[in-house]
mmCIF file of C-alpha atoms in Angstrom:
data_model
loop_
_atom_site.group_PDB
_atom_site.id
_atom_site.type_symbol
_atom_site.label_atom_id
_atom_site.label_comp_id
_atom_site.label_asym_id
_atom_site.label_seq_id
_atom_site.Cartn_x
_atom_site.Cartn_y
_atom_site.Cartn_z
ATOM 1 C CA MET A 1 -9.234 9.717 21.546
ATOM 2 C CA ALA A 2 -11.129 9.578 18.289
ATOM 3 C CA CYS A 3 -10.037 9.384 14.700
ATOM 4 C CA GLY A 4 -10.970 12.667 13.053
ATOM 5 C CA ALA A 5 -13.160 10.729 10.629
ATOM 6 C CA LEU A 6 -15.354 9.571 13.514
ATOM 7 C CA ALA A 7 -14.930 12.352 16.052
ATOM 8 C CA GLY A 8 -18.020 14.306 14.986
ATOM 9 C CA HIS A 9 -20.265 11.287 15.440
ATOM 10 C CA VAL A 10 -18.504 10.385 18.696
ATOM 11 C CA ARG A 11 -19.106 13.854 20.124
ATOM 12 C CA ASP A 12 -22.756 13.793 19.092
ATOM 13 C CA ILE A 13 -23.322 10.353 20.585
ATOM 14 C CA ALA A 14 -21.458 11.210 23.808
ATOM 15 C CA ALA A 15 -23.508 14.386 24.227
ATOM 16 C CA ARG A 16 -26.800 12.620 23.504
ATOM 17 C CA ARG A 17 -25.985 9.807 25.936
ATOM 18 C CA GLY A 18 -24.742 12.242 28.571
ATOM 19 C CA TRP A 19 -21.366 10.566 28.922
ATOM 20 C CA PRO A 20 -18.983 12.685 30.970
ATOM 21 C CA VAL A 21 -16.203 12.466 28.425
ATOM 22 C CA ALA A 22 -13.967 14.859 26.538
ATOM 23 C CA VAL A 23 -13.494 13.798 22.924
ATOM 24 C CA ARG A 24 -10.110 14.580 21.528
ATOM 25 C CA SER A 25 -9.638 13.950 17.821
ATOM 26 C CA LEU A 26 -6.510 13.018 15.937
ATOM 27 C CA PRO A 27 -6.163 14.034 12.276
ATOM 28 C CA ALA A 28 -8.085 11.747 9.936
ATOM 29 C CA LEU A 29 -5.406 12.342 7.305
ATOM 30 C CA LEU A 30 -3.110 10.081 9.323
ATOM 31 C CA HIS A 31 -4.898 7.279 7.465
ATOM 32 C CA ASN A 32 -2.816 8.134 4.449
ATOM 33 C CA ARG A 33 0.272 7.358 6.523
ATOM 34 C CA PRO A 34 -1.123 4.689 8.850
ATOM 35 C CA GLN A 35 2.291 3.936 10.321
ATOM 36 C CA LYS A 36 1.984 7.328 12.014
ATOM 37 C CA ILE A 37 -1.369 6.587 13.637
ATOM 38 C CA THR A 38 0.144 4.575 16.462
ATOM 39 C CA GLU A 39 2.807 7.134 17.379
ATOM 40 C CA SER A 40 0.305 10.001 17.279
ATOM 41 C CA ALA A 41 -2.209 8.040 19.330
ATOM 42 C CA GLU A 42 0.494 7.074 21.822
ATOM 43 C CA ARG A 43 1.480 10.702 22.398
ATOM 44 C CA ALA A 44 -2.150 11.608 23.003
ATOM 45 C CA VAL A 45 -2.776 8.611 25.264
ATOM 46 C CA VAL A 46 0.326 9.265 27.366
ATOM 47 C CA CYS A 47 -0.610 12.918 27.717
ATOM 48 C CA ALA A 48 -4.153 12.066 28.846
ATOM 49 C CA LEU A 49 -3.041 9.343 31.252
ATOM 50 C CA ARG A 50 -0.495 11.688 32.828
ATOM 51 C CA SER A 51 -3.261 14.165 33.503
ATOM 52 C CA GLY A 52 -5.127 11.434 35.354
ATOM 53 C CA ARG A 53 -7.809 10.758 32.768
ATOM 54 C CA ALA A 54 -9.104 7.356 31.752
ATOM 55 C CA VAL A 55 -8.691 6.817 28.019
ATOM 56 C CA ALA A 56 -10.405 4.839 25.277
ATOM 57 C CA LEU A 57 -9.513 4.851 21.589
ATOM 58 C CA ALA A 58 -12.257 5.427 19.020
ATOM 59 C CA TYR A 59 -10.120 3.739 16.398
ATOM 60 C CA ALA A 60 -10.303 0.370 14.714
ATOM 61 C CA ASP A 61 -6.977 -1.152 13.639
ATOM 62 C CA CYS A 62 -6.993 1.430 10.837
ATOM 63 C CA GLY A 63 -3.997 0.052 8.948
ATOM 64 C CA SER A 64 -1.754 0.140 11.992
ATOM 65 C CA TYR A 65 -1.484 -3.639 11.538
ATOM 66 C CA GLY A 66 -1.519 -4.398 15.219
ATOM 67 C CA GLY A 67 0.268 -1.219 16.277
ATOM 68 C CA LEU A 68 -2.789 0.126 18.081
ATOM 69 C CA ASP A 69 -3.347 -3.237 19.757
ATOM 70 C CA ASP A 70 0.210 -3.159 21.089
ATOM 71 C CA LEU A 71 -0.384 0.360 22.333
ATOM 72 C CA CYS A 72 -3.644 -0.684 24.007
ATOM 73 C CA ALA A 73 -1.884 -3.590 25.718
ATOM 74 C CA ARG A 74 0.974 -1.391 26.936
ATOM 75 C CA TYR A 75 -1.267 1.304 28.408
ATOM 76 C CA ARG A 76 -4.211 -0.939 29.306
ATOM 77 C CA VAL A 77 -6.657 0.986 27.182
ATOM 78 C CA ARG A 78 -9.207 -0.313 24.676
ATOM 79 C CA ARG A 79 -10.083 0.476 21.091
ATOM 80 C CA LEU A 80 -13.069 -0.134 18.826
ATOM 81 C CA PRO A 81 -13.207 -3.594 17.239
ATOM 82 C CA GLY A 82 -12.503 -4.295 13.591
ATOM 83 C CA LEU A 83 -9.949 -3.566 10.928
ATOM 84 C CA HIS A 84 -11.387 -0.249 9.781
ATOM 85 C CA CYS A 85 -14.213 2.082 10.700
ATOM 86 C CA TYR A 86 -16.205 0.340 7.943
ATOM 87 C CA ASP A 87 -16.408 -2.677 10.250
ATOM 88 C CA VAL A 88 -17.631 -0.491 13.082
ATOM 89 C CA LEU A 89 -20.197 1.315 10.951
ATOM 90 C CA ALA A 90 -21.559 -1.563 8.884
ATOM 91 C CA GLY A 91 -20.524 -4.670 10.815
ATOM 92 C CA PRO A 92 -17.569 -6.881 9.954
ATOM 93 C CA GLU A 93 -19.669 -9.628 8.346
ATOM 94 C CA ARG A 94 -21.366 -7.187 6.021
ATOM 95 C CA VAL A 95 -18.055 -5.599 5.053
ATOM 96 C CA ALA A 96 -16.420 -8.978 4.506
ATOM 97 C CA ALA A 97 -19.328 -10.039 2.292
ATOM 98 C CA MET A 98 -18.990 -6.805 0.318
ATOM 99 C CA PHE A 99 -15.321 -7.448 -0.432
ATOM 100 C CA ALA A 100 -15.911 -11.139 -1.071
ATOM 101 C CA ALA A 101 -18.531 -10.222 -3.667
ATOM 102 C CA GLU A 102 -16.233 -7.671 -5.305
ATOM 103 C CA PRO A 103 -12.644 -7.223 -4.114
ATOM 104 C CA GLY A 104 -12.453 -4.097 -6.230
ATOM 105 C CA THR A 105 -14.816 -2.224 -3.918
ATOM 106 C CA TYR A 106 -13.909 1.335 -2.963
ATOM 107 C CA VAL A 107 -15.651 2.309 0.253
ATOM 108 C CA LEU A 108 -16.866 5.818 0.985
ATOM 109 C CA THR A 109 -18.097 7.230 4.257
ATOM 110 C CA ASP A 110 -19.762 10.570 4.969
ATOM 111 C CA PHE A 111 -16.423 11.930 6.162
ATOM 112 C CA LEU A 112 -14.582 10.729 3.094
ATOM 113 C CA LEU A 113 -17.173 12.300 0.822
ATOM 114 C CA ARG A 114 -16.936 15.627 2.613
ATOM 115 C CA SER A 115 -13.166 15.613 2.537
ATOM 116 C CA PHE A 116 -12.594 13.838 -0.788
ATOM 117 C CA GLY A 117 -10.831 16.783 -2.405
ATOM 118 C CA ARG A 118 -8.372 17.192 0.433
ATOM 119 C CA ALA A 119 -8.051 13.671 1.849
ATOM 120 C CA VAL A 120 -7.899 11.853 -1.470
ATOM 121 C CA LEU A 121 -7.251 14.107 -4.455
ATOM 122 C CA ALA A 122 -4.725 16.428 -2.806
ATOM 123 C CA GLU A 123 -3.123 13.893 -0.470
ATOM 124 C CA LEU A 124 -2.553 11.381 -3.249
ATOM 125 C CA GLY A 125 -1.175 14.062 -5.528
ATOM 126 C CA LEU A 126 -4.008 13.669 -8.008
ATOM 127 C CA ASP A 127 -4.627 17.404 -8.117
ATOM 128 C CA THR A 128 -1.167 17.924 -9.594
ATOM 129 C CA HIS A 129 -0.645 14.500 -11.190
ATOM 130 C CA PRO A 130 -4.014 13.352 -12.531
ATOM 131 C CA GLU A 131 -2.160 10.803 -14.664
ATOM 132 C CA LEU A 132 -1.676 8.755 -11.469
ATOM 133 C CA TRP A 133 -5.412 7.988 -11.234
ATOM 134 C CA PRO A 134 -5.132 4.526 -12.860
ATOM 135 C CA ASP A 135 -2.226 3.661 -10.556
ATOM 136 C CA TYR A 136 -4.372 4.316 -7.511
ATOM 137 C CA PHE A 137 -7.823 3.317 -8.642
ATOM 138 C CA GLY A 138 -7.459 1.349 -11.869
ATOM 139 C CA HIS A 139 -8.545 -1.937 -10.337
ATOM 140 C CA TYR A 140 -11.683 -0.752 -8.556
ATOM 141 C CA ARG A 141 -14.980 -1.873 -10.008
ATOM 142 C CA ARG A 142 -17.599 -0.233 -7.818
ATOM 143 C CA LEU A 143 -18.123 2.315 -5.071
ATOM 144 C CA VAL A 144 -20.067 1.631 -1.903
ATOM 145 C CA TRP A 145 -21.117 4.569 0.234
ATOM 146 C CA LEU A 146 -21.696 3.569 3.848
ATOM 147 C CA ALA A 147 -24.118 6.389 4.513
ATOM 148 C CA GLN A 148 -24.287 7.409 8.148
ATOM 149 C CA GLN A 149 -26.301 10.608 8.040
ATOM 150 C CA PRO A 150 -27.008 11.179 4.360
ATOM 151 C CA THR A 151 -28.097 14.563 3.127
ATOM 152 C CA PRO A 152 -28.964 15.699 -0.398
ATOM 153 C CA ALA A 153 -25.610 17.518 -0.530
ATOM 154 C CA LEU A 154 -23.717 14.348 0.436
ATOM 155 C CA ALA A 155 -25.718 12.330 -2.085
ATOM 156 C CA GLU A 156 -24.748 14.806 -4.804
ATOM 157 C CA GLN A 157 -21.115 14.610 -3.739
ATOM 158 C CA ALA A 158 -21.287 10.809 -3.840
ATOM 159 C CA GLU A 159 -22.550 11.007 -7.421
ATOM 160 C CA ARG A 160 -19.746 13.424 -8.316
ATOM 161 C CA VAL A 161 -17.125 11.093 -6.840
ATOM 162 C CA ALA A 162 -18.669 8.106 -8.638
ATOM 163 C CA ALA A 163 -18.499 10.081 -11.882
ATOM 164 C CA MET A 164 -14.786 10.732 -11.274
ATOM 165 C CA PHE A 165 -14.239 6.993 -10.923
ATOM 166 C CA GLY A 166 -16.623 6.200 -13.751
ATOM 167 C CA LEU A 167 -17.972 3.392 -11.590
ATOM 168 C CA PRO A 168 -21.399 2.391 -10.261
ATOM 169 C CA LEU A 169 -22.298 3.656 -6.808
ATOM 170 C CA THR A 170 -24.207 1.683 -4.229
ATOM 171 C CA ARG A 171 -25.607 3.487 -1.207
ATOM 172 C CA VAL A 172 -25.864 1.416 1.955
ATOM 173 C CA GLU A 173 -27.639 3.113 4.845
ATOM 174 C CA VAL A 174 -25.712 2.133 7.949
ATOM 175 C CA GLY A 175 -26.542 5.022 10.271
ATOM 176 C CA VAL A 176 -24.550 5.391 13.477
ATOM 177 C CA SER A 177 -26.316 2.791 15.620
ATOM 178 C CA ARG A 178 -23.527 0.206 15.389
ATOM 179 C CA LEU A 179 -20.954 2.873 16.158
ATOM 180 C CA GLU A 180 -23.036 3.916 19.143
ATOM 181 C CA GLN A 181 -23.251 0.341 20.437
ATOM 182 C CA GLU A 182 -19.519 -0.156 20.103
ATOM 183 C CA LEU A 183 -18.789 3.184 21.759
ATOM 184 C CA ALA A 184 -21.071 2.256 24.628
ATOM 185 C CA ARG A 185 -19.080 -0.957 25.126
ATOM 186 C CA LEU A 186 -15.846 0.963 24.863
ATOM 187 C CA VAL A 187 -16.654 3.593 27.453
ATOM 188 C CA GLU A 188 -18.357 1.117 29.781
ATOM 189 C CA GLY A 189 -15.009 0.275 31.310
ATOM 190 C CA ILE A 190 -13.896 3.832 31.925
ATOM 191 C CA LEU A 191 -17.030 5.573 33.184
ATOM 192 C CA MET B 1 19.652 19.762 -19.306
ATOM 193 C CA ASN B 2 22.435 19.967 -21.912
ATOM 194 C CA PRO B 3 24.955 18.216 -19.721
ATOM 195 C CA ARG B 4 28.565 18.865 -20.674
ATOM 196 C CA SER B 5 30.003 15.692 -19.229
ATOM 197 C CA ALA B 6 28.998 12.154 -18.392
ATOM 198 C CA GLU B 7 29.236 12.999 -14.719
ATOM 199 C CA GLU B 8 26.909 15.959 -15.125
ATOM 200 C CA LEU B 9 24.460 13.875 -17.140
ATOM 201 C CA LEU B 10 24.374 11.144 -14.521
ATOM 202 C CA GLY B 11 23.803 13.747 -11.838
ATOM 203 C CA GLN B 12 20.916 15.254 -13.771
ATOM 204 C CA LEU B 13 19.480 11.826 -14.497
ATOM 205 C CA TYR B 14 19.617 10.991 -10.787
ATOM 206 C CA ASP B 15 17.989 14.294 -9.793
ATOM 207 C CA ASN B 16 15.217 14.089 -12.376
ATOM 208 C CA THR B 17 14.441 10.471 -11.540
ATOM 209 C CA LEU B 18 14.265 11.414 -7.891
ATOM 210 C CA THR B 19 11.762 14.168 -8.641
ATOM 211 C CA GLY B 20 9.850 12.051 -11.133
ATOM 212 C CA ASN B 21 10.403 14.286 -14.128
ATOM 213 C CA GLY B 22 9.568 11.605 -16.693
ATOM 214 C CA PRO B 23 10.083 13.495 -19.978
ATOM 215 C CA VAL B 24 13.469 14.840 -18.858
ATOM 216 C CA VAL B 25 14.515 11.366 -17.656
ATOM 217 C CA LEU B 26 13.730 10.040 -21.138
ATOM 218 C CA ASP B 27 15.694 12.849 -22.793
ATOM 219 C CA LEU B 28 18.674 12.352 -20.500
ATOM 220 C CA THR B 29 18.626 8.595 -21.023
ATOM 221 C CA ASN B 30 18.729 9.114 -24.778
ATOM 222 C CA ALA B 31 21.370 11.834 -24.400
ATOM 223 C CA GLY B 32 23.500 9.538 -22.248
ATOM 224 C CA LEU B 33 23.356 6.796 -24.842
ATOM 225 C CA ALA B 34 24.200 9.289 -27.585
ATOM 226 C CA MET B 35 27.151 10.422 -25.475
ATOM 227 C CA GLY B 36 28.406 6.845 -25.486
ATOM 228 C CA LEU B 37 27.451 5.842 -21.959
ATOM 229 C CA ASP B 38 26.458 2.210 -21.693
ATOM 230 C CA PRO B 39 23.013 1.230 -20.398
ATOM 231 C CA GLU B 40 24.449 -0.336 -17.237
ATOM 232 C CA THR B 41 26.125 2.918 -16.279
ATOM 233 C CA LEU B 42 22.874 4.855 -16.645
ATOM 234 C CA LEU B 43 21.067 2.203 -14.677
ATOM 235 C CA TYR B 44 23.482 1.561 -11.835
ATOM 236 C CA GLN B 45 24.946 5.035 -11.424
ATOM 237 C CA ALA B 46 21.799 7.115 -11.716
ATOM 238 C CA LEU B 47 18.431 5.394 -12.061
ATOM 239 C CA ILE B 48 18.667 2.714 -9.385
ATOM 240 C CA PRO B 49 20.395 4.926 -6.779
ATOM 241 C CA ALA B 50 17.678 7.535 -7.393
ATOM 242 C CA LEU B 51 14.891 5.043 -6.774
ATOM 243 C CA GLU B 52 16.700 3.756 -3.693
ATOM 244 C CA GLU B 53 16.827 7.317 -2.395
ATOM 245 C CA VAL B 54 13.096 7.642 -3.117
ATOM 246 C CA GLY B 55 12.524 4.572 -0.946
ATOM 247 C CA ALA B 56 14.712 6.004 1.822
ATOM 248 C CA ARG B 57 12.848 9.318 1.746
ATOM 249 C CA PHE B 58 9.536 7.477 1.913
ATOM 250 C CA GLU B 59 10.760 5.594 4.965
ATOM 251 C CA ARG B 60 11.763 8.871 6.609
ATOM 252 C CA GLY B 61 8.400 10.392 5.792
ATOM 253 C CA ASP B 62 9.896 12.996 3.446
ATOM 254 C CA PHE B 63 8.175 11.438 0.436
ATOM 255 C CA PHE B 64 4.678 10.064 0.157
ATOM 256 C CA VAL B 65 3.069 7.721 -2.374
ATOM 257 C CA PRO B 66 2.702 10.220 -5.249
ATOM 258 C CA GLU B 67 6.404 11.077 -5.183
ATOM 259 C CA MET B 68 7.256 7.372 -5.216
ATOM 260 C CA LEU B 69 4.864 6.726 -8.060
ATOM 261 C CA ILE B 70 6.082 9.487 -10.342
ATOM 262 C CA ALA B 71 9.709 8.546 -9.669
ATOM 263 C CA GLY B 72 8.913 4.893 -10.396
ATOM 264 C CA LYS B 73 7.132 5.833 -13.602
ATOM 265 C CA ALA B 74 10.060 8.005 -14.678
ATOM 266 C CA MET B 75 12.440 5.112 -14.154
ATOM 267 C CA ALA B 76 10.065 2.690 -15.892
ATOM 268 C CA GLY B 77 10.110 4.994 -18.922
ATOM 269 C CA ALA B 78 13.910 4.920 -18.989
ATOM 270 C CA LEU B 79 13.857 1.132 -18.651
ATOM 271 C CA GLU B 80 11.714 0.903 -21.784
ATOM 272 C CA ILE B 81 14.628 2.467 -23.675
ATOM 273 C CA LEU B 82 17.352 0.534 -21.895
ATOM 274 C CA ARG B 83 15.768 -2.931 -21.795
ATOM 275 C CA PRO B 84 16.375 -3.878 -25.461
ATOM 276 C CA LEU B 85 19.854 -2.387 -25.332
ATOM 277 C CA LEU B 86 20.736 -4.364 -22.235
ATOM 278 C CA ALA B 87 19.564 -7.497 -24.026
ATOM 279 C CA GLU B 88 21.655 -6.569 -27.085
ATOM 280 C CA THR B 89 24.777 -5.988 -25.057
ATOM 281 C CA GLY B 90 24.423 -9.472 -23.690
ATOM 282 C CA ALA B 91 23.710 -8.308 -20.161
ATOM 283 C CA THR B 92 22.654 -11.474 -18.444
ATOM 284 C CA THR B 93 19.366 -11.832 -16.634
ATOM 285 C CA ILE B 94 19.987 -12.502 -12.964
ATOM 286 C CA GLY B 95 16.911 -14.635 -12.712
ATOM 287 C CA THR B 96 13.212 -14.854 -13.522
ATOM 288 C CA ILE B 97 10.655 -13.717 -10.993
ATOM 289 C CA VAL B 98 6.906 -14.187 -11.177
ATOM 290 C CA MET B 99 5.049 -11.479 -9.267
ATOM 291 C CA GLY B 100 1.434 -10.944 -8.367
ATOM 292 C CA THR B 101 -1.033 -9.566 -5.860
ATOM 293 C CA VAL B 102 -2.882 -12.418 -4.205
ATOM 294 C CA LYS B 103 -6.474 -13.425 -4.874
ATOM 295 C CA GLY B 104 -9.027 -11.116 -3.304
ATOM 296 C CA ASP B 105 -6.675 -8.133 -3.298
ATOM 297 C CA VAL B 106 -6.546 -5.397 -5.922
ATOM 298 C CA HIS B 107 -3.731 -3.313 -4.433
ATOM 299 C CA ASP B 108 -0.609 -3.173 -6.532
ATOM 300 C CA ILE B 109 1.231 0.112 -6.043
ATOM 301 C CA GLY B 110 3.927 -1.477 -3.891
ATOM 302 C CA LYS B 111 4.220 -4.517 -6.121
ATOM 303 C CA ASN B 112 4.645 -2.351 -9.205
ATOM 304 C CA LEU B 113 7.468 -0.392 -7.570
ATOM 305 C CA VAL B 114 9.142 -3.644 -6.563
ATOM 306 C CA ASN B 115 8.813 -4.834 -10.166
ATOM 307 C CA ILE B 116 10.628 -1.746 -11.417
ATOM 308 C CA MET B 117 13.450 -2.277 -8.946
ATOM 309 C CA PHE B 118 13.723 -5.956 -9.883
ATOM 310 C CA GLU B 119 13.847 -5.108 -13.569
ATOM 311 C CA GLY B 120 16.431 -2.437 -12.940
ATOM 312 C CA ALA B 121 18.518 -4.947 -11.040
ATOM 313 C CA GLY B 122 18.514 -7.303 -14.016
ATOM 314 C CA PHE B 123 15.694 -9.686 -13.215
ATOM 315 C CA HIS B 124 13.228 -10.849 -15.821
ATOM 316 C CA VAL B 125 9.889 -9.958 -14.247
ATOM 317 C CA ILE B 126 6.641 -11.705 -15.155
ATOM 318 C CA ASP B 127 3.861 -9.645 -13.597
ATOM 319 C CA LEU B 128 0.579 -11.513 -13.248
ATOM 320 C CA GLY B 129 -1.277 -8.439 -11.997
ATOM 321 C CA VAL B 130 -3.815 -8.410 -9.190
ATOM 322 C CA GLN B 131 -6.246 -10.955 -7.734
ATOM 323 C CA VAL B 132 -4.030 -13.800 -8.859
ATOM 324 C CA ALA B 133 -5.376 -17.243 -8.000
ATOM 325 C CA PRO B 134 -2.999 -19.918 -6.656
ATOM 326 C CA GLU B 135 -3.281 -22.022 -9.822
ATOM 327 C CA LYS B 136 -2.223 -19.022 -11.924
ATOM 328 C CA PHE B 137 0.926 -18.622 -9.860
ATOM 329 C CA VAL B 138 1.607 -22.340 -10.256
ATOM 330 C CA ASP B 139 1.093 -22.232 -14.022
ATOM 331 C CA ALA B 140 3.323 -19.166 -14.407
ATOM 332 C CA VAL B 141 6.116 -20.629 -12.272
ATOM 333 C CA ARG B 142 6.027 -23.777 -14.391
ATOM 334 C CA GLU B 143 5.741 -21.999 -17.751
ATOM 335 C CA HIS B 144 8.512 -19.492 -17.119
ATOM 336 C CA GLN B 145 10.679 -21.794 -15.016
ATOM 337 C CA ALA B 146 10.783 -19.031 -12.456
ATOM 338 C CA ASP B 147 13.586 -18.804 -9.949
ATOM 339 C CA ILE B 148 11.472 -16.723 -7.585
ATOM 340 C CA VAL B 149 7.775 -16.150 -7.071
ATOM 341 C CA GLY B 150 6.634 -13.055 -5.179
ATOM 342 C CA PHE B 151 3.268 -12.744 -3.468
ATOM 343 C CA SER B 152 1.997 -9.316 -2.499
ATOM 344 C CA ALA B 153 -0.891 -8.493 -0.143
ATOM 345 C CA PHE B 154 -2.095 -5.183 1.215
ATOM 346 C CA LEU B 155 -4.979 -6.433 3.325
ATOM 347 C CA THR B 156 -4.712 -8.483 6.479
ATOM 348 C CA THR B 157 -7.708 -10.405 5.186
ATOM 349 C CA THR B 158 -5.862 -11.537 2.053
ATOM 350 C CA MET B 159 -2.546 -12.422 3.688
ATOM 351 C CA PRO B 160 -3.686 -16.033 4.305
ATOM 352 C CA MET B 161 -3.511 -16.467 0.523
ATOM 353 C CA PHE B 162 0.273 -16.677 0.912
ATOM 354 C CA LYS B 163 -0.174 -20.015 2.588
ATOM 355 C CA ALA B 164 -2.751 -21.119 0.018
ATOM 356 C CA ASN B 165 -0.324 -20.238 -2.780
ATOM 357 C CA ILE B 166 2.538 -22.080 -1.105
ATOM 358 C CA ASN B 167 0.307 -25.111 -0.617
ATOM 359 C CA ALA B 168 -0.633 -24.988 -4.310
ATOM 360 C CA LEU B 169 3.045 -24.928 -5.266
ATOM 361 C CA ALA B 170 3.708 -27.876 -2.985
ATOM 362 C CA LYS B 171 0.774 -29.814 -4.410
ATOM 363 C CA SER B 172 2.058 -29.278 -7.930
ATOM 364 C CA GLY B 173 5.554 -30.439 -6.962
ATOM 365 C CA LEU B 174 7.107 -27.036 -7.607
ATOM 366 C CA ARG B 175 7.706 -25.802 -4.076
ATOM 367 C CA ASP B 176 11.299 -26.985 -3.862
ATOM 368 C CA GLN B 177 12.144 -25.558 -7.264
ATOM 369 C CA VAL B 178 11.178 -21.964 -6.618
ATOM 370 C CA ILE B 179 12.065 -19.375 -3.999
ATOM 371 C CA VAL B 180 8.973 -17.854 -2.416
ATOM 372 C CA MET B 181 9.094 -14.215 -1.359
ATOM 373 C CA VAL B 182 6.266 -12.298 0.278
ATOM 374 C CA GLY B 183 5.646 -8.633 0.924
ATOM 375 C CA GLY B 184 3.091 -5.907 1.454
ATOM 376 C CA ALA B 185 2.179 -3.337 4.067
ATOM 377 C CA PRO B 186 0.823 -5.715 6.745
ATOM 378 C CA VAL B 187 3.443 -8.419 6.199
ATOM 379 C CA THR B 188 6.243 -9.050 8.663
ATOM 380 C CA GLN B 189 9.226 -11.382 8.793
ATOM 381 C CA GLU B 190 7.406 -13.280 11.506
ATOM 382 C CA TYR B 191 4.380 -13.810 9.277
ATOM 383 C CA ALA B 192 6.592 -14.817 6.364
ATOM 384 C CA ASP B 193 8.202 -17.448 8.587
ATOM 385 C CA VAL B 194 4.842 -18.715 9.795
ATOM 386 C CA VAL B 195 3.505 -19.294 6.268
ATOM 387 C CA GLY B 196 6.745 -20.912 5.157
ATOM 388 C CA ALA B 197 8.034 -18.270 2.761
ATOM 389 C CA ASP B 198 11.746 -18.212 1.971
ATOM 390 C CA GLY B 199 12.087 -14.468 2.045
ATOM 391 C CA TYR B 200 10.474 -11.224 3.075
ATOM 392 C CA ALA B 201 11.504 -7.632 2.587
ATOM 393 C CA ALA B 202 10.019 -4.444 3.931
ATOM 394 C CA ASP B 203 10.634 -2.341 0.834
ATOM 395 C CA ALA B 204 11.571 -2.517 -2.830
ATOM 396 C CA SER B 205 15.322 -2.027 -2.391
ATOM 397 C CA ALA B 206 15.499 -4.606 0.380
ATOM 398 C CA ALA B 207 13.462 -7.023 -1.762
ATOM 399 C CA VAL B 208 16.091 -6.913 -4.506
ATOM 400 C CA VAL B 209 18.926 -7.468 -2.039
ATOM 401 C CA LYS B 210 17.045 -10.356 -0.435
ATOM 402 C CA ALA B 211 16.182 -11.928 -3.781
ATOM 403 C CA LYS B 212 19.803 -11.822 -4.920
ATOM 404 C CA GLU B 213 20.944 -13.305 -1.624
ATOM 405 C CA LEU B 214 18.403 -16.146 -1.755
ATOM 406 C CA LEU B 215 19.198 -16.878 -5.392
ATOM 407 C CA GLN B 216 22.928 -16.941 -4.727
ATOM 408 C CA ARG B 217 22.450 -19.241 -1.757
ATOM 409 C CA ARG B 218 20.316 -21.609 -3.817
ATOM 410 C CA ARG B 219 22.760 -21.669 -6.725
ATOM 411 C CA VAL B 220 25.722 -22.276 -4.440
ATOM 412 C CA GLY B 221 23.736 -25.025 -2.707
ATOM 413 C CA ALA B 222 22.872 -26.615 -6.050
ATOM 414 C CA HIS B 223 26.554 -26.811 -6.973
ATOM 415 C CA ALA B 224 27.808 -27.946 -3.580
#
């Protein structure tokens, strides 16, 4: 079960590594209502377990504040480590250092850049209420793009988003190698 | 608009606060005052119930953050008009509360909504903003002789600052003089108990109820 924000990478990695897994994704937009992540994941986990499949969650804590850990304990499944996918992609120490250096850091991923209009502008009501921008983002001081598979189009989009914020953009090439390592650990127990 | 009675005006004020129609809320607030309604009536019979309903709808998943924000802003606009009038009419301040998002955390949407509810309920709110260091909380509690200090955190990584803030209050000799409340998305009653806070609430409406309860208990205790 993968968060929609990671599912593409998870599928690619699983296919490349030849893992005999089916990747089911849950909507990435659940991150805007993280309290719903656990209940959605639970429905999917229960459904998969009932059909006799072994399950692993390609989720970090993702704002469930322990909800996914409780779920994992109840159904004896495992999830990715870390608080957010940023930890999985860049490493928790690197992410912690980033926020320690500047708490007002807004983190972008490839997925978030691709879906910025829908996942951020529309979901936060900024398309209809642009006056809310300072309420959401007024305290941010910089953007950091954790680039997994950067393309010129994504780079352009990152610049556009940075221009919307009016903030400096830092690009950090993280790739998908850490994600791949963590996925390998995750599926080790179920393959 | 153009309400023909006080009841109709209050109904419209409630509805437009609920939907976050700021300009209309301002017009209706002014119209209500012109009609002879007192500020407390506008506040307690329309604005606050509307924001409480916003909170309830958010809990049910019917509203999301933007709806809460525009409703909160609409009510904040009305409060700008009502605040000086409430002071003029001798409406007493329930208590003074110092609020802030803890050091290392820049998230303040929830805190700002709580501030609006506290103000609406008659508290004098001193908002220190975001990334507030322990010594700033201490200074503000001392300067404003705060009854309550509220710490907000949105990140699990910044929640430990609650304890740091409480320790700073203790070190400065102020801990026993001020009620400490904590809140924020990752915070639970259990965590509040662990860090030694006096109160926790899961949402803005509950925070006001809790604050009043804690204040009352302290004042009764002081006079016992």
